[in-house]
GROMACS .gro file of C-alpha atoms in nm:
model
  370
    1UNK     CA    1 -12.327   8.153  14.847
    2UNK     CA    2 -12.598   8.416  14.884
    3UNK     CA    3 -12.414   8.673  15.097
    4UNK     CA    4 -12.479   9.012  14.938
    5UNK     CA    5 -12.200   9.255  14.859
    6UNK     CA    6 -12.180   9.539  15.115
    7UNK     CA    7 -12.014   9.774  14.864
    8UNK     CA    8 -12.186  10.109  14.819
    9UNK     CA    9 -12.069  10.269  14.499
   10UNK     CA   10 -11.964  10.632  14.479
   11UNK     CA   11 -12.215  10.860  14.309
   12UNK     CA   12 -12.090  10.983  13.974
   13UNK     CA   13 -12.232  11.151  13.667
   14UNK     CA   14 -12.273  10.939  13.356
   15UNK     CA   15 -12.112  10.958  13.015
   16UNK     CA   16 -12.164  10.735  12.713
   17UNK     CA   17 -11.875  10.561  12.539
   18UNK     CA   18 -12.053  10.449  12.226
   19UNK     CA   19 -12.348  10.250  12.358
   20UNK     CA   20 -12.181  10.175  12.692
   21UNK     CA   21 -12.280  10.392  12.991
   22UNK     CA   22 -11.994  10.476  13.225
   23UNK     CA   23 -12.077  10.611  13.570
   24UNK     CA   24 -12.413  10.710  13.711
   25UNK     CA   25 -12.471  10.368  13.866
   26UNK     CA   26 -12.416  10.178  13.540
   27UNK     CA   27 -12.245   9.838  13.560
   28UNK     CA   28 -11.868   9.873  13.594
   29UNK     CA   29 -11.736   9.825  13.242
   30UNK     CA   30 -11.432   9.615  13.160
   31UNK     CA   31 -11.184   9.725  12.897
   32UNK     CA   32 -10.847   9.643  12.748
   33UNK     CA   33 -10.609   9.782  12.486
   34UNK     CA   34 -10.472   9.637  12.166
   35UNK     CA   35 -10.100   9.570  12.140
   36UNK     CA   36 -10.082   9.512  11.766
   37UNK     CA   37  -9.928   9.753  11.518
   38UNK     CA   38 -10.231   9.974  11.454
   39UNK     CA   39 -10.140  10.021  11.088
   40UNK     CA   40 -10.181   9.644  11.048
   41UNK     CA   41 -10.556   9.670  11.013
   42UNK     CA   42 -10.627   9.298  10.982
   43UNK     CA   43 -10.425   9.207  11.292
   44UNK     CA   44 -10.578   9.489  11.496
   45UNK     CA   45 -10.933   9.402  11.393
   46UNK     CA   46 -10.872   9.037  11.479
   47UNK     CA   47 -10.740   9.129  11.824
   48UNK     CA   48 -11.027   9.370  11.894
   49UNK     CA   49 -11.273   9.094  11.809
   50UNK     CA   50 -11.092   8.848  12.037
   51UNK     CA   51 -11.094   9.101  12.321
   52UNK     CA   52 -11.464   9.171  12.270
   53UNK     CA   53 -11.546   8.800  12.256
   54UNK     CA   54 -11.370   8.758  12.591
   55UNK     CA   55 -11.613   9.007  12.744
   56UNK     CA   56 -11.471   9.355  12.687
   57UNK     CA   57 -11.724   9.636  12.692
   58UNK     CA   58 -11.474   9.888  12.550
   59UNK     CA   59 -11.143   9.853  12.364
   60UNK     CA   60 -10.866  10.115  12.345
   61UNK     CA   61 -10.642  10.148  12.041
   62UNK     CA   62 -10.310  10.332  12.032
   63UNK     CA   63 -10.297  10.598  11.759
   64UNK     CA   64  -9.933  10.716  11.753
   65UNK     CA   65  -9.931  10.871  11.404
   66UNK     CA   66 -10.143  11.009  11.124
   67UNK     CA   67 -10.090  10.681  10.939
   68UNK     CA   68 -10.238  10.501  11.237
   69UNK     CA   69 -10.529  10.747  11.233
   70UNK     CA   70 -10.598  10.656  10.871
   71UNK     CA   71 -10.579  10.287  10.962
   72UNK     CA   72 -10.826  10.353  11.246
   73UNK     CA   73 -11.083  10.460  10.988
   74UNK     CA   74 -11.082  10.109  10.841
   75UNK     CA   75 -11.068   9.943  11.183
   76UNK     CA   76 -11.374  10.136  11.301
   77UNK     CA   77 -11.572  10.013  11.002
   78UNK     CA   78 -11.511   9.647  11.086
   79UNK     CA   79 -11.587   9.621  11.459
   80UNK     CA   80 -11.890   9.699  11.672
   81UNK     CA   81 -11.742   9.734  12.021
   82UNK     CA   82 -11.689  10.097  12.135
   83UNK     CA   83 -11.335  10.217  12.062
   84UNK     CA   84 -11.120  10.463  12.255
   85UNK     CA   85 -10.834  10.632  12.070
   86UNK     CA   86 -10.519  10.664  12.281
   87UNK     CA   87 -10.360  10.999  12.190
   88UNK     CA   88 -10.024  11.139  12.302
   89UNK     CA   89  -9.823  11.443  12.189
   90UNK     CA   90 -10.007  11.533  11.866
   91UNK     CA   91 -10.352  11.679  11.926
   92UNK     CA   92 -10.422  11.679  11.551
   93UNK     CA   93 -10.444  11.300  11.562
   94UNK     CA   94 -10.738  11.334  11.801
   95UNK     CA   95 -10.913  11.566  11.556
   96UNK     CA   96 -10.859  11.317  11.275
   97UNK     CA   97 -10.992  11.006  11.450
   98UNK     CA   98 -11.292  11.209  11.567
   99UNK     CA   99 -11.386  11.234  11.200
  100UNK     CA  100 -11.370  10.856  11.170
  101UNK     CA  101 -11.620  10.764  11.439
  102UNK     CA  102 -11.412  10.716  11.754
  103UNK     CA  103 -11.626  10.666  12.066
  104UNK     CA  104 -11.390  10.830  12.317
  105UNK     CA  105 -11.062  11.022  12.312
  106UNK     CA  106 -10.788  10.958  12.569
  107UNK     CA  107 -10.548  11.250  12.614
  108UNK     CA  108 -10.251  11.281  12.850
  109UNK     CA  109 -10.211  11.619  13.027
  110UNK     CA  110  -9.838  11.557  13.052
  111UNK     CA  111  -9.776  11.566  12.680
  112UNK     CA  112 -10.078  11.686  12.483
  113UNK     CA  113  -9.955  12.045  12.478
  114UNK     CA  114 -10.084  12.390  12.564
  115UNK     CA  115 -10.436  12.509  12.634
  116UNK     CA  116 -10.506  12.601  12.273
  117UNK     CA  117 -10.446  12.243  12.169
  118UNK     CA  118 -10.666  12.110  12.448
  119UNK     CA  119 -10.937  12.357  12.350
  120UNK     CA  120 -10.924  12.232  11.991
  121UNK     CA  121 -10.974  11.874  12.109
  122UNK     CA  122 -11.257  11.972  12.344
  123UNK     CA  123 -11.435  12.179  12.078
  124UNK     CA  124 -11.414  11.887  11.837
  125UNK     CA  125 -11.538  11.641  12.100
  126UNK     CA  126 -11.829  11.866  12.189
  127UNK     CA  127 -11.924  11.911  11.825
  128UNK     CA  128 -11.925  11.536  11.762
  129UNK     CA  129 -12.063  11.434  12.103
  130UNK     CA  130 -11.751  11.237  12.194
  131UNK     CA  131 -11.642  11.197  12.559
  132UNK     CA  132 -11.281  11.241  12.667
  133UNK     CA  133 -11.071  11.050  12.914
  134UNK     CA  134 -10.816  11.261  13.099
  135UNK     CA  135 -10.541  11.007  13.156
  136UNK     CA  136 -10.289  11.119  13.418
  137UNK     CA  137  -9.987  10.889  13.451
  138UNK     CA  138  -9.702  10.897  13.703
  139UNK     CA  139  -9.452  10.826  13.430
  140UNK     CA  140  -9.541  11.130  13.220
  141UNK     CA  141  -9.623  11.412  13.460
  142UNK     CA  142  -9.572  11.773  13.348
  143UNK     CA  143  -9.212  11.887  13.395
  144UNK     CA  144  -9.299  12.161  13.642
  145UNK     CA  145  -9.482  11.911  13.863
  146UNK     CA  146  -9.185  11.676  13.850
  147UNK     CA  147  -8.969  11.967  13.967
  148UNK     CA  148  -9.216  12.077  14.234
  149UNK     CA  149  -9.264  11.734  14.394
  150UNK     CA  150  -8.925  11.585  14.315
  151UNK     CA  151  -9.087  11.256  14.214
  152UNK     CA  152  -9.435  11.126  14.133
  153UNK     CA  153  -9.667  11.143  14.433
  154UNK     CA  154 -10.044  11.113  14.484
  155UNK     CA  155 -10.066  11.491  14.524
  156UNK     CA  156  -9.875  11.543  14.199
  157UNK     CA  157 -10.118  11.316  14.016
  158UNK     CA  158 -10.417  11.498  14.163
  159UNK     CA  159 -10.273  11.841  14.083
  160UNK     CA  160 -10.211  11.736  13.724
  161UNK     CA  161 -10.569  11.612  13.698
  162UNK     CA  162 -10.716  11.931  13.840
  163UNK     CA  163 -10.532  12.145  13.586
  164UNK     CA  164 -10.728  11.973  13.311
  165UNK     CA  165 -11.051  11.954  13.511
  166UNK     CA  166 -11.044  12.327  13.581
  167UNK     CA  167 -10.975  12.405  13.217
  168UNK     CA  168 -11.257  12.175  13.110
  169UNK     CA  169 -11.478  12.366  13.356
  170UNK     CA  170 -11.376  12.692  13.188
  171UNK     CA  171 -11.477  12.540  12.856
  172UNK     CA  172 -11.803  12.414  13.008
  173UNK     CA  173 -11.724  12.055  12.911
  174UNK     CA  174 -11.821  11.777  13.151
  175UNK     CA  175 -11.833  11.476  12.921
  176UNK     CA  176 -11.517  11.324  13.055
  177UNK     CA  177 -11.384  11.048  13.276
  178UNK     CA  178 -11.058  11.052  13.465
  179UNK     CA  179 -10.773  10.819  13.551
  180UNK     CA  180 -10.473  10.868  13.779
  181UNK     CA  181 -10.241  10.575  13.729
  182UNK     CA  182  -9.907  10.468  13.870
  183UNK     CA  183  -9.729  10.134  13.887
  184UNK     CA  184  -9.714  10.171  14.266
  185UNK     CA  185 -10.027  10.044  14.440
  186UNK     CA  186 -10.016  10.284  14.735
  187UNK     CA  187  -9.965  10.591  14.518
  188UNK     CA  188 -10.247  10.494  14.285
  189UNK     CA  189 -10.495  10.412  14.559
  190UNK     CA  190 -10.426  10.733  14.753
  191UNK     CA  191 -10.455  10.946  14.440
  192UNK     CA  192 -10.792  10.797  14.347
  193UNK     CA  193 -10.922  10.831  14.701
  194UNK     CA  194 -10.820  11.198  14.709
  195UNK     CA  195 -10.984  11.283  14.377
  196UNK     CA  196 -11.297  11.072  14.435
  197UNK     CA  197 -11.413  11.294  14.719
  198UNK     CA  198 -11.365  11.616  14.520
  199UNK     CA  199 -11.534  11.550  14.186
  200UNK     CA  200 -11.833  11.354  14.059
  201UNK     CA  201 -11.698  11.261  13.717
  202UNK     CA  202 -11.665  10.890  13.641
  203UNK     CA  203 -11.333  10.728  13.725
  204UNK     CA  204 -11.137  10.483  13.510
  205UNK     CA  205 -10.931  10.254  13.736
  206UNK     CA  206 -10.601  10.086  13.666
  207UNK     CA  207 -10.257  10.006  13.802
  208UNK     CA  208 -10.037  10.102  13.508
  209UNK     CA  209  -9.751   9.880  13.393
  210UNK     CA  210  -9.849   9.627  13.659
  211UNK     CA  211  -9.623   9.353  13.524
  212UNK     CA  212  -9.659   9.009  13.368
  213UNK     CA  213  -9.958   8.780  13.389
  214UNK     CA  214  -9.899   8.650  13.743
  215UNK     CA  215  -9.742   8.950  13.918
  216UNK     CA  216  -9.958   9.201  13.730
  217UNK     CA  217 -10.273   9.015  13.822
  218UNK     CA  218 -10.176   9.022  14.189
  219UNK     CA  219 -10.085   9.393  14.189
  220UNK     CA  220 -10.396   9.490  13.996
  221UNK     CA  221 -10.624   9.278  14.214
  222UNK     CA  222 -10.490   9.439  14.532
  223UNK     CA  223 -10.496   9.796  14.403
  224UNK     CA  224 -10.824   9.785  14.212
  225UNK     CA  225 -10.978   9.565  14.480
  226UNK     CA  226 -10.910   9.824  14.749
  227UNK     CA  227 -11.071  10.097  14.541
  228UNK     CA  228 -11.367   9.889  14.425
  229UNK     CA  229 -11.439   9.788  14.785
  230UNK     CA  230 -11.444  10.161  14.867
  231UNK     CA  231 -11.712  10.199  14.600
  232UNK     CA  232 -11.469  10.388  14.374
  233UNK     CA  233 -11.453  10.308  14.004
  234UNK     CA  234 -11.682  10.313  13.702
  235UNK     CA  235 -11.469  10.131  13.446
  236UNK     CA  236 -11.154   9.920  13.485
  237UNK     CA  237 -10.853   9.818  13.279
  238UNK     CA  238 -10.611   9.553  13.408
  239UNK     CA  239 -10.270   9.634  13.256
  240UNK     CA  240 -10.069   9.318  13.194
  241UNK     CA  241  -9.765   9.236  12.984
  242UNK     CA  242  -9.970   8.952  12.838
  243UNK     CA  243 -10.239   8.875  12.584
  244UNK     CA  244 -10.506   9.147  12.624
  245UNK     CA  245 -10.768   8.872  12.641
  246UNK     CA  246 -10.618   8.778  12.978
  247UNK     CA  247 -10.676   9.134  13.101
  248UNK     CA  248 -11.047   9.095  13.033
  249UNK     CA  249 -11.064   8.760  13.212
  250UNK     CA  250 -10.887   8.900  13.518
  251UNK     CA  251 -11.110   9.208  13.519
  252UNK     CA  252 -11.425   8.997  13.513
  253UNK     CA  253 -11.284   8.772  13.786
  254UNK     CA  254 -11.231   9.080  14.005
  255UNK     CA  255 -11.584   9.209  13.957
  256UNK     CA  256 -11.733   8.863  14.003
  257UNK     CA  257 -11.536   8.809  14.325
  258UNK     CA  258 -11.665   9.138  14.466
  259UNK     CA  259 -12.020   9.063  14.346
  260UNK     CA  260 -12.021   9.384  14.146
  261UNK     CA  261 -12.092   9.213  13.817
  262UNK     CA  262 -12.109   8.855  13.693
  263UNK     CA  263 -12.041   8.671  13.370
  264UNK     CA  264 -11.947   8.310  13.316
  265UNK     CA  265 -11.876   8.041  13.571
  266UNK     CA  266 -11.762   8.118  13.923
  267UNK     CA  267 -11.563   7.807  14.015
  268UNK     CA  268 -11.523   7.714  14.381
  269UNK     CA  269 -11.248   7.454  14.405
  270UNK     CA  270 -11.034   7.312  14.684
  271UNK     CA  271 -10.653   7.316  14.652
  272UNK     CA  272 -10.663   6.936  14.704
  273UNK     CA  273 -10.484   6.713  14.953
  274UNK     CA  274 -10.436   6.341  15.018
  275UNK     CA  275 -10.807   6.310  15.105
  276UNK     CA  276 -10.912   6.384  14.747
  277UNK     CA  277 -11.104   6.110  14.570
  278UNK     CA  278 -11.021   6.244  14.222
  279UNK     CA  279 -10.752   6.467  14.071
  280UNK     CA  280 -10.897   6.809  14.155
  281UNK     CA  281 -10.629   7.016  13.984
  282UNK     CA  282 -10.643   6.821  13.657
  283UNK     CA  283 -11.023   6.828  13.661
  284UNK     CA  284 -11.033   7.204  13.720
  285UNK     CA  285 -10.779   7.280  13.447
  286UNK     CA  286 -10.981   7.082  13.195
  287UNK     CA  287 -11.316   7.230  13.298
  288UNK     CA  288 -11.188   7.587  13.282
  289UNK     CA  289 -11.051   7.532  12.932
  290UNK     CA  290 -11.358   7.352  12.804
  291UNK     CA  291 -11.613   7.592  12.954
  292UNK     CA  292 -11.442   7.922  12.879
  293UNK     CA  293 -11.716   8.006  12.629
  294UNK     CA  294 -12.002   7.989  12.884
  295UNK     CA  295 -12.137   8.339  12.938
  296UNK     CA  296 -12.432   8.284  13.171
  297UNK     CA  297 -12.357   8.354  13.536
  298UNK     CA  298 -12.346   8.043  13.753
  299UNK     CA  299 -12.163   7.892  14.050
  300UNK     CA  300 -11.991   7.554  14.027
  301UNK     CA  301 -11.812   7.382  14.318
  302UNK     CA  302 -11.546   7.115  14.265
  303UNK     CA  303 -11.438   6.969  14.601
  304UNK     CA  304 -11.222   6.659  14.634
  305UNK     CA  305 -11.365   6.501  14.949
  306UNK     CA  306 -11.656   6.496  15.193
  307UNK     CA  307 -11.503   6.734  15.450
  308UNK     CA  308 -11.636   7.054  15.285
  309UNK     CA  309 -11.780   6.911  14.965
  310UNK     CA  310 -12.145   6.862  15.068
  311UNK     CA  311 -12.164   7.203  15.236
  312UNK     CA  312 -12.025   7.387  14.934
  313UNK     CA  313 -12.236   7.183  14.690
  314UNK     CA  314 -12.559   7.281  14.863
  315UNK     CA  315 -12.494   7.652  14.795
  316UNK     CA  316 -12.426   7.643  14.420
  317UNK     CA  317 -12.593   7.566  14.089
  318UNK     CA  318 -12.388   7.251  14.044
  319UNK     CA  319 -12.150   7.090  14.290
  320UNK     CA  320 -11.918   6.791  14.280
  321UNK     CA  321 -11.809   6.616  14.600
  322UNK     CA  322 -11.541   6.348  14.594
  323UNK     CA  323 -11.654   6.017  14.741
  324UNK     CA  324 -11.588   5.644  14.751
  325UNK     CA  325 -11.667   5.444  14.545
  326UNK     CA  326 -11.826   5.719  14.335
  327UNK     CA  327 -11.836   6.098  14.340
  328UNK     CA  328 -12.162   6.278  14.412
  329UNK     CA  329 -12.309   6.556  14.195
  330UNK     CA  330 -12.554   6.809  14.339
  331UNK     CA  331 -12.789   7.021  14.128
  332UNK     CA  332 -12.943   7.327  14.292
  333UNK     CA  333 -12.823   7.204  14.629
  334UNK     CA  334 -12.970   6.854  14.606
  335UNK     CA  335 -12.798   6.520  14.534
  336UNK     CA  336 -12.863   6.436  14.169
  337UNK     CA  337 -12.626   6.164  14.041
  338UNK     CA  338 -12.303   5.973  14.095
  339UNK     CA  339 -11.998   5.979  13.870
  340UNK     CA  340 -11.695   5.756  13.835
  341UNK     CA  341 -11.354   5.914  13.799
  342UNK     CA  342 -11.302   5.801  13.439
  343UNK     CA  343 -11.616   5.984  13.325
  344UNK     CA  344 -11.582   6.289  13.547
  345UNK     CA  345 -11.483   6.570  13.308
  346UNK     CA  346 -11.703   6.464  13.017
  347UNK     CA  347 -12.013   6.429  13.228
  348UNK     CA  348 -11.951   6.743  13.430
  349UNK     CA  349 -11.909   6.946  13.113
  350UNK     CA  350 -12.235   6.807  12.976
  351UNK     CA  351 -12.425   6.876  13.296
  352UNK     CA  352 -12.283   7.227  13.337
  353UNK     CA  353 -12.373   7.317  12.978
  354UNK     CA  354 -12.726   7.183  13.028
  355UNK     CA  355 -12.762   7.386  13.347
  356UNK     CA  356 -12.626   7.698  13.173
  357UNK     CA  357 -12.871   7.656  12.886
  358UNK     CA  358 -13.160   7.619  13.132
  359UNK     CA  359 -13.054   7.935  13.316
  360UNK     CA  360 -13.029   8.126  12.989
  361UNK     CA  361 -13.381   8.015  12.898
  362UNK     CA  362 -13.510   8.122  13.239
  363UNK     CA  363 -13.356   8.466  13.191
  364UNK     CA  364 -13.502   8.494  12.842
  365UNK     CA  365 -13.847   8.405  12.975
  366UNK     CA  366 -13.822   8.671  13.247
  367UNK     CA  367 -13.723   8.932  12.991
  368UNK     CA  368 -14.011   8.831  12.766
  369UNK     CA  369 -14.259   8.869  13.053
  370UNK     CA  370 -14.125   9.208  13.162
   0.00000   0.00000   0.00000
């Protein structure tokens, strides 16, 4: 389909997280967080690499102790993707990882401590040209705000954020991004909408503690989808109680669905019914597993019968329409070949990979001519 996205993104200033621009019209970056024991350097490095291979632009690592900070030094040396250090309670940990090449520091206003400690972190970040993420979370608001509001609210999140923003203004430090997260969709969305109209710093989106793979994907898609359709958001993290690689896949699926960014195959597939001429569900499951490594952006339609099949197939790079006695394959909207059911998956994989390789070559040629 060639319908353009109507989303107009919010204007924001730009910061750099390593070599990844965040805000200022840059592509919306996708990130996740490791869930290994950080002191297990080999396991953490392996997971960071897996997350990056899945398409992460940025990876966050929890640094709960000085031992973890020392481990971070060795982790940083072995991976190329930009790393964010997640810091709570002990500001000195932030100072230590700054020495070891961290690309961004995440601090929590609810537990990082008094202004002197924040100043120390900001001074260090300024000296080493490291941006900061102010990460406000409904579950760890300052005690006085909990007392004032009685419970977490959008206004409480915004007030917490502005305390740090105003202090950063006093320190003349603008190299920061901001998040205001809650596990409740409505609270999160309202908080981001309130803050988005009052500042121009880049915003990191997320529904915190969203749940397991299925429920968390649904909650995150609704919450982040509402904000992204408003044009709000410069980087996203889908929080799932699941393999972090799944967070990256879901994040890319969101951006692809909203036509904000594309990577890999956008499958269009029918849910199937008794009219299907081949097993659509089985075919789709196999294709998704086999073609997970394809990075070039392309549209593929897999439709089980002739009701909608030809129409969908004419709008995509490669389309399959179920038919009798054979199924029909379209390339670039035109009928190209026929396939029997027993050869369906093998041949489709071959044809999709050939089409992906051709598209990659076309892109390389355009870049070479530019």
